[in-house]
């Protein structure tokens, strides 16, 4: 088996919209250096929906925050490349970087209620960046806010544009966040667990809305979630993270039908099935390694892996092709039968 380039693993034939290469994020902390993301490469195609899954602390949010320029220096350090439109965003001048991240790449977060400013009206929050960037009047900005509220299906937008966040439900606050992110027509929307804080019916409404907006605008969507059901239903391709690294990447059907990495298998087997076909739910034994301090010798997952071989305690495997557009970082990937 040979090690491969991320774009090759993901079956990307044309130039990707975003090409992330060897992204690393560390933090200096009183307990030592935290290696939150340890060299992750991936690409995103125009209009694609990419899902990112993995246990808590695996580096999903930090990796995307680095892409959005949200890692605070001097304690946080980011390295690698983030190629958008032929330029490396990580090394471009700060002004260009800020401009690009607001205009072309936008992000929404899990807890909309706390992400919104309680002392500003929702209309002001939705249109503020638009007003500043487009240098338009307050009246035009308000018209834009109403138009965006309508797009994200907030009822009676004209009457509600002057409301404050506390007058909105959690689901409506998340719609306000989505409207804010859409204001400048981004090409990429990053959504970090956008529905986790919401009840199940509202979760579905928000995901339906995101899918609709994506279809209309041809936007690419990167979705971080713990909800494997949501991944199975909504994404084109999924990436699995473990301890700051990518362990598997595949079209979503291949990931669920023929997971290659033992960690992905464990995650999928821990997912309840409505038809009871999976029988007893599986739990992955042990806990992820701490990001600060010592990683286990060899491959970070091997102490928890039911299939580990001796060499897993010595080497860390590279991401390898295991099937078309499907890559996994496991020494034994080829030897695991795809049942
Ligand atoms: N500002 C920070 N300083 C120090 N360590 C941090 C900081 N931010 C994140 N980390 C650490 O980086 C690691 C990755 O965190 P991250 O938030 O990306 O996890 P995650 O995969 O998004 O988890 P979750 O599913 O719980 O949201 C964790 O060990 C976390 O404690
Ligand atoms: Mg997170």
Short mmCIF file of C-alpha atoms and ligand atoms in Angstrom, two decimals:
data_model
loop_
_atom_site.label_atom_id
_atom_site.label_comp_id
_atom_site.label_asym_id
_atom_site.label_seq_id
_atom_site.Cartn_x
_atom_site.Cartn_y
_atom_site.Cartn_z
CA UNK A 1 0.00 0.00 0.00
CA UNK A 2 1.29 3.49 -0.76
CA UNK A 3 0.70 6.74 1.11
CA UNK A 4 -1.38 9.20 -0.91
CA UNK A 5 -2.18 12.88 -1.27
CA UNK A 6 -5.43 14.07 0.38
CA UNK A 7 -6.97 15.23 -2.89
CA UNK A 8 -6.24 11.82 -4.40
CA UNK A 9 -7.82 10.06 -1.44
CA UNK A 10 -10.91 12.16 -1.80
CA UNK A 11 -11.31 11.62 -5.53
CA UNK A 12 -10.87 15.30 -6.34
CA UNK A 13 -10.25 15.73 -10.05
CA UNK A 14 -10.70 19.50 -10.58
CA UNK A 15 -9.09 22.22 -8.48
CA UNK A 16 -10.61 22.17 -5.00
CA UNK A 17 -12.30 25.25 -3.58
CA UNK A 18 -10.30 24.90 -0.38
CA UNK A 19 -7.12 22.88 0.03
CA UNK A 20 -5.92 22.44 3.60
CA UNK A 21 -2.40 21.04 3.87
CA UNK A 22 -0.70 19.73 6.95
CA UNK A 23 -2.65 21.97 9.32
CA UNK A 24 -1.23 21.97 12.83
CA UNK A 25 -2.50 23.81 15.89
CA UNK A 26 -0.82 23.85 19.27
CA UNK A 27 -1.47 25.79 22.46
CA UNK A 28 0.99 26.74 25.18
CA UNK A 29 -0.69 25.96 28.49
CA UNK A 30 0.50 25.83 32.12
CA UNK A 31 0.36 22.01 31.79
CA UNK A 32 2.57 21.93 28.71
CA UNK A 33 2.11 22.06 24.99
CA UNK A 34 -1.33 20.94 23.78
CA UNK A 35 -1.21 19.48 20.30
CA UNK A 36 -4.83 20.01 19.29
CA UNK A 37 -4.41 19.35 15.54
CA UNK A 38 -1.40 17.37 14.45
CA UNK A 39 -1.04 17.67 10.69
CA UNK A 40 -4.36 17.34 8.89
CA UNK A 41 -4.84 17.65 5.12
CA UNK A 42 -8.13 17.76 3.29
CA UNK A 43 -9.89 19.42 0.37
CA UNK A 44 -13.35 20.78 -0.24
CA UNK A 45 -14.99 20.93 -3.66
CA UNK A 46 -17.45 23.64 -4.76
CA UNK A 47 -20.97 22.85 -3.53
CA UNK A 48 -19.82 19.81 -1.54
CA UNK A 49 -21.07 18.91 1.94
CA UNK A 50 -18.27 17.57 4.08
CA UNK A 51 -18.99 16.06 7.50
CA UNK A 52 -16.39 15.94 10.29
CA UNK A 53 -16.92 13.46 13.10
CA UNK A 54 -14.89 12.22 16.04
CA UNK A 55 -14.94 12.12 19.83
CA UNK A 56 -14.87 15.20 22.00
CA UNK A 57 -11.41 16.78 22.03
CA UNK A 58 -10.32 15.25 18.70
CA UNK A 59 -9.59 18.69 17.22
CA UNK A 60 -12.64 19.20 15.02
CA UNK A 61 -13.47 22.72 16.20
CA UNK A 62 -9.90 23.92 16.66
CA UNK A 63 -9.03 22.82 13.10
CA UNK A 64 -11.86 24.83 11.62
CA UNK A 65 -11.30 27.79 13.94
CA UNK A 66 -7.72 27.86 12.60
CA UNK A 67 -9.11 28.02 9.08
CA UNK A 68 -11.29 30.94 10.14
CA UNK A 69 -8.37 32.74 11.80
CA UNK A 70 -9.93 32.43 15.25
CA UNK A 71 -6.96 30.91 17.10
CA UNK A 72 -5.64 33.53 19.46
CA UNK A 73 -1.94 34.29 19.60
CA UNK A 74 0.44 34.28 21.42
CA UNK A 75 -0.66 31.04 23.13
CA UNK A 76 -2.12 29.41 20.03
CA UNK A 77 0.11 28.52 17.05
CA UNK A 78 -1.13 27.56 13.59
CA UNK A 79 1.01 26.17 10.76
CA UNK A 80 0.39 24.54 7.40
CA UNK A 81 -1.38 25.88 4.33
CA UNK A 82 -4.95 26.91 3.58
CA UNK A 83 -5.19 27.42 -0.17
CA UNK A 84 -8.24 29.34 -1.37
CA UNK A 85 -8.39 30.77 -4.88
CA UNK A 86 -4.71 29.96 -5.46
CA UNK A 87 -3.50 31.83 -2.39
CA UNK A 88 -2.43 30.64 1.03
CA UNK A 89 -4.79 32.31 3.49
CA UNK A 90 -2.52 31.55 6.45
CA UNK A 91 0.30 33.68 5.08
CA UNK A 92 -1.54 36.50 3.28
CA UNK A 93 -1.54 40.01 4.79
CA UNK A 94 -3.91 40.34 7.75
CA UNK A 95 -6.25 42.77 5.92
CA UNK A 96 -6.71 40.42 2.93
CA UNK A 97 -7.20 37.50 5.27
CA UNK A 98 -9.91 39.23 7.26
CA UNK A 99 -11.64 40.35 4.06
CA UNK A 100 -11.60 36.85 2.59
CA UNK A 101 -12.80 35.12 5.72
CA UNK A 102 -15.78 37.41 6.09
CA UNK A 103 -16.72 37.43 2.41
CA UNK A 104 -15.91 33.94 1.17
CA UNK A 105 -15.83 31.70 4.22
CA UNK A 106 -18.32 32.09 7.05
CA UNK A 107 -18.89 30.09 10.22
CA UNK A 108 -21.81 29.37 12.51
CA UNK A 109 -21.48 27.94 16.00
CA UNK A 110 -23.28 25.48 18.23
CA UNK A 111 -24.72 27.83 20.79
CA UNK A 112 -26.42 30.62 18.90
CA UNK A 113 -27.97 32.10 22.06
CA UNK A 114 -24.56 32.88 23.55
CA UNK A 115 -22.95 33.81 20.23
CA UNK A 116 -25.43 36.68 19.77
CA UNK A 117 -24.99 40.00 21.52
CA UNK A 118 -27.94 40.44 23.95
CA UNK A 119 -27.82 44.23 23.76
CA UNK A 120 -28.16 44.57 19.97
CA UNK A 121 -31.26 43.92 17.89
CA UNK A 122 -31.17 40.86 15.66
CA UNK A 123 -31.50 43.11 12.62
CA UNK A 124 -28.39 45.07 13.58
CA UNK A 125 -26.44 41.86 14.19
CA UNK A 126 -27.47 40.30 10.90
CA UNK A 127 -26.59 43.34 8.82
CA UNK A 128 -23.67 44.92 10.70
CA UNK A 129 -20.88 43.26 8.74
CA UNK A 130 -22.78 43.83 5.49
CA UNK A 131 -23.21 47.55 6.29
CA UNK A 132 -19.53 47.99 7.12
CA UNK A 133 -18.22 45.97 4.18
CA UNK A 134 -20.63 47.34 1.59
CA UNK A 135 -20.50 50.83 3.11
CA UNK A 136 -24.29 51.22 2.89
CA UNK A 137 -26.74 53.30 4.92
CA UNK A 138 -28.51 52.04 8.06
CA UNK A 139 -31.79 51.97 6.13
CA UNK A 140 -30.29 49.77 3.38
CA UNK A 141 -28.71 47.54 6.01
CA UNK A 142 -32.09 47.09 7.68
CA UNK A 143 -33.66 46.18 4.33
CA UNK A 144 -30.90 43.61 3.87
CA UNK A 145 -31.53 42.19 7.36
CA UNK A 146 -35.23 41.79 6.58
CA UNK A 147 -34.42 40.07 3.27
CA UNK A 148 -32.05 37.67 5.02
CA UNK A 149 -34.52 36.96 7.83
CA UNK A 150 -37.04 36.09 5.15
CA UNK A 151 -34.51 33.77 3.45
CA UNK A 152 -33.91 31.85 6.66
CA UNK A 153 -37.68 31.67 7.20
CA UNK A 154 -38.03 33.83 10.29
CA UNK A 155 -41.74 34.69 10.32
CA UNK A 156 -42.80 38.37 10.04
CA UNK A 157 -39.26 39.67 9.47
CA UNK A 158 -40.35 43.31 9.16
CA UNK A 159 -41.99 43.20 12.57
CA UNK A 160 -39.15 41.24 14.19
CA UNK A 161 -36.08 42.99 12.80
CA UNK A 162 -36.03 45.25 15.90
CA UNK A 163 -36.34 42.36 18.40
CA UNK A 164 -33.54 41.37 20.75
CA UNK A 165 -32.11 37.80 20.96
CA UNK A 166 -33.93 37.04 24.24
CA UNK A 167 -37.23 37.49 22.36
CA UNK A 168 -36.27 34.60 20.05
CA UNK A 169 -36.31 30.83 20.64
CA UNK A 170 -33.09 28.77 20.31
CA UNK A 171 -34.04 27.65 16.81
CA UNK A 172 -34.83 31.22 15.74
CA UNK A 173 -31.49 32.41 17.19
CA UNK A 174 -29.73 29.78 15.08
CA UNK A 175 -31.60 31.12 12.02
CA UNK A 176 -30.34 34.60 12.94
CA UNK A 177 -26.78 33.22 13.04
CA UNK A 178 -27.26 31.59 9.64
CA UNK A 179 -28.64 34.85 8.21
CA UNK A 180 -25.61 36.70 9.60
CA UNK A 181 -23.26 34.16 7.99
CA UNK A 182 -25.06 34.44 4.64
CA UNK A 183 -25.02 38.25 4.49
CA UNK A 184 -21.98 38.43 2.22
CA UNK A 185 -22.81 35.35 0.08
CA UNK A 186 -19.95 33.11 1.22
CA UNK A 187 -18.73 30.24 -0.95
CA UNK A 188 -18.04 28.11 2.10
CA UNK A 189 -20.16 27.82 5.22
CA UNK A 190 -18.60 26.10 8.22
CA UNK A 191 -21.15 24.89 10.75
CA UNK A 192 -19.80 23.66 14.09
CA UNK A 193 -22.52 21.49 15.63
CA UNK A 194 -25.20 23.91 14.48
CA UNK A 195 -28.09 21.87 15.85
CA UNK A 196 -26.73 20.28 19.02
CA UNK A 197 -28.36 22.77 21.38
CA UNK A 198 -31.77 22.42 19.69
CA UNK A 199 -34.60 19.95 20.12
CA UNK A 200 -35.02 17.22 17.53
CA UNK A 201 -37.75 18.79 15.40
CA UNK A 202 -35.95 22.13 15.30
CA UNK A 203 -32.69 20.33 14.43
CA UNK A 204 -34.36 18.90 11.36
CA UNK A 205 -35.78 22.29 10.33
CA UNK A 206 -32.35 23.91 10.60
CA UNK A 207 -30.67 21.14 8.58
CA UNK A 208 -33.39 21.33 5.92
CA UNK A 209 -32.86 25.08 5.76
CA UNK A 210 -29.09 24.71 5.41
CA UNK A 211 -29.52 22.14 2.63
CA UNK A 212 -31.98 24.44 0.81
CA UNK A 213 -29.70 27.48 1.09
CA UNK A 214 -26.79 25.40 -0.08
CA UNK A 215 -28.72 24.24 -3.15
CA UNK A 216 -29.83 27.78 -3.99
CA UNK A 217 -26.39 29.38 -3.55
CA UNK A 218 -24.15 26.45 -4.60
CA UNK A 219 -22.29 26.96 -1.34
CA UNK A 220 -19.97 24.28 0.07
CA UNK A 221 -20.80 23.23 3.62
CA UNK A 222 -18.49 21.82 6.26
CA UNK A 223 -20.52 20.29 9.05
CA UNK A 224 -19.05 19.21 12.40
CA UNK A 225 -21.40 16.98 14.30
CA UNK A 226 -21.58 14.13 16.81
CA UNK A 227 -24.79 12.98 15.16
CA UNK A 228 -23.88 10.09 12.86
CA UNK A 229 -27.48 9.90 11.67
CA UNK A 230 -27.21 13.48 10.46
CA UNK A 231 -23.94 12.67 8.70
CA UNK A 232 -25.47 9.65 6.98
CA UNK A 233 -28.42 11.74 5.79
CA UNK A 234 -26.82 15.00 4.79
CA UNK A 235 -23.17 14.86 3.80
CA UNK A 236 -21.42 13.79 0.57
CA UNK A 237 -18.16 12.85 2.21
CA UNK A 238 -17.10 12.35 5.81
CA UNK A 239 -13.81 12.69 7.64
CA UNK A 240 -13.17 10.97 10.96
CA UNK A 241 -10.78 12.64 13.42
CA UNK A 242 -8.98 11.01 16.32
CA UNK A 243 -6.55 12.74 18.70
CA UNK A 244 -5.92 15.65 16.35
CA UNK A 245 -5.47 13.58 13.19
CA UNK A 246 -7.54 12.36 10.32
CA UNK A 247 -8.05 8.59 10.54
CA UNK A 248 -10.49 8.01 7.70
CA UNK A 249 -12.03 9.89 4.79
CA UNK A 250 -14.62 8.46 2.41
CA UNK A 251 -17.82 9.13 0.50
CA UNK A 252 -20.50 8.83 3.15
CA UNK A 253 -22.06 5.63 1.76
CA UNK A 254 -18.67 3.88 1.75
CA UNK A 255 -17.93 5.09 5.25
CA UNK A 256 -21.11 3.54 6.63
CA UNK A 257 -21.15 0.42 4.45
CA UNK A 258 -17.45 -0.45 4.57
CA UNK A 259 -15.69 1.49 7.32
CA UNK A 260 -12.02 0.66 7.16
CA UNK A 261 -10.52 2.09 10.33
CA UNK A 262 -11.31 0.22 13.57
CA UNK A 263 -12.17 3.54 15.23
CA UNK A 264 -14.75 4.38 12.55
CA UNK A 265 -16.16 0.87 12.89
CA UNK A 266 -16.48 1.39 16.63
CA UNK A 267 -18.26 4.72 16.13
CA UNK A 268 -20.71 3.21 13.67
CA UNK A 269 -21.36 0.18 15.83
CA UNK A 270 -22.12 2.49 18.74
CA UNK A 271 -24.96 4.06 16.76
CA UNK A 272 -28.46 2.78 17.61
CA UNK A 273 -30.41 1.30 14.68
CA UNK A 274 -34.19 1.62 14.57
CA UNK A 275 -34.57 -1.90 13.08
CA UNK A 276 -32.43 -3.34 15.90
CA UNK A 277 -30.18 -4.93 13.25
CA UNK A 278 -26.99 -4.03 15.06
CA UNK A 279 -28.08 -5.93 18.19
CA UNK A 280 -26.11 -4.84 21.25
CA UNK A 281 -24.58 -1.38 21.04
CA UNK A 282 -20.81 -1.37 20.94
CA UNK A 283 -18.70 0.94 23.10
CA UNK A 284 -15.10 1.81 22.21
CA UNK A 285 -13.06 0.91 25.29
CA UNK A 286 -10.69 3.36 26.96
CA UNK A 287 -10.47 7.12 26.51
CA UNK A 288 -8.75 9.36 23.96
CA UNK A 289 -5.21 10.37 24.89
CA UNK A 290 -4.80 13.76 26.59
CA UNK A 291 -3.92 16.52 24.14
CA UNK A 292 -1.41 17.88 26.65
CA UNK A 293 1.53 15.78 27.69
CA UNK A 294 2.26 12.24 26.62
CA UNK A 295 0.73 10.57 23.60
CA UNK A 296 1.03 6.78 23.63
CA UNK A 297 4.10 5.43 21.85
CA UNK A 298 3.35 4.36 18.28
CA UNK A 299 -0.15 5.00 16.95
CA UNK A 300 -2.33 7.16 19.23
CA UNK A 301 -5.37 4.86 18.81
CA UNK A 302 -3.59 1.55 19.34
CA UNK A 303 -4.16 1.20 23.11
CA UNK A 304 -7.93 1.26 22.43
CA UNK A 305 -7.89 -0.81 19.26
CA UNK A 306 -9.34 -4.31 19.46
CA UNK A 307 -7.43 -5.30 16.33
CA UNK A 308 -4.04 -3.84 17.19
CA UNK A 309 -0.91 -5.59 16.04
CA UNK A 310 2.56 -5.30 17.52
CA UNK A 311 3.70 -2.77 14.91
CA UNK A 312 0.85 -0.39 15.88
CA UNK A 313 2.72 0.25 19.12
CA UNK A 314 5.77 1.31 17.13
CA UNK A 315 4.72 3.31 14.04
CA UNK A 316 2.03 5.78 13.18
CA UNK A 317 0.40 4.79 9.88
CA UNK A 318 -0.04 7.34 7.09
CA UNK A 319 -3.37 7.87 5.38
CA UNK A 320 -3.55 5.18 2.66
CA UNK A 321 -5.96 4.43 -0.10
CA UNK A 322 -8.17 1.47 0.80
CA UNK A 323 -10.75 1.82 -1.98
CA UNK A 324 -11.73 4.39 -4.61
CA UNK A 325 -11.85 7.86 -2.97
CA UNK A 326 -11.52 6.15 0.39
CA UNK A 327 -8.51 6.51 2.67
CA UNK A 328 -7.70 5.27 6.15
CA UNK A 329 -4.78 5.54 8.54
CA UNK A 330 -4.49 1.96 9.75
CA UNK A 331 -1.65 -0.52 9.31
CA UNK A 332 -4.17 -3.32 8.98
CA UNK A 333 -6.69 -1.58 6.74
CA UNK A 334 -6.25 -3.97 3.83
CA UNK A 335 -6.42 -6.96 6.09
CA UNK A 336 -9.78 -5.99 7.57
CA UNK A 337 -12.59 -7.72 5.66
CA UNK A 338 -15.30 -5.30 4.49
CA UNK A 339 -18.34 -7.19 5.76
N1 LIG B 1 -7.53 27.68 23.85
C1 LIG B 1 -7.11 26.44 24.12
N2 LIG B 1 -6.05 26.24 24.94
C2 LIG B 1 -5.61 24.99 25.23
N3 LIG B 1 -6.15 23.87 24.71
C3 LIG B 1 -7.21 24.00 23.89
C4 LIG B 1 -7.74 25.29 23.56
N4 LIG B 1 -8.80 25.11 22.71
C5 LIG B 1 -8.90 23.77 22.54
N5 LIG B 1 -7.96 23.11 23.24
C6 LIG B 1 -7.76 21.65 23.28
O1 LIG B 1 -7.61 21.19 21.94
C7 LIG B 1 -8.18 19.90 21.82
C8 LIG B 1 -9.16 19.90 20.64
O2 LIG B 1 -10.28 20.68 21.00
P1 LIG B 1 -11.54 20.88 20.06
O3 LIG B 1 -12.37 21.93 20.70
O4 LIG B 1 -11.13 21.07 18.68
O5 LIG B 1 -12.27 19.46 20.19
P2 LIG B 1 -13.58 18.97 19.42
O6 LIG B 1 -13.19 17.81 18.59
O7 LIG B 1 -14.23 20.12 18.74
O8 LIG B 1 -14.45 18.46 20.65
P3 LIG B 1 -16.04 18.62 20.92
O9 LIG B 1 -16.66 17.52 20.16
O10 LIG B 1 -16.15 18.43 22.39
O11 LIG B 1 -16.47 19.98 20.49
C9 LIG B 1 -8.82 19.56 23.14
O12 LIG B 1 -7.95 18.75 23.86
C10 LIG B 1 -8.97 20.91 23.81
O13 LIG B 1 -8.93 20.79 25.20
MG1 LIG B 2 -15.98 21.18 19.05
#
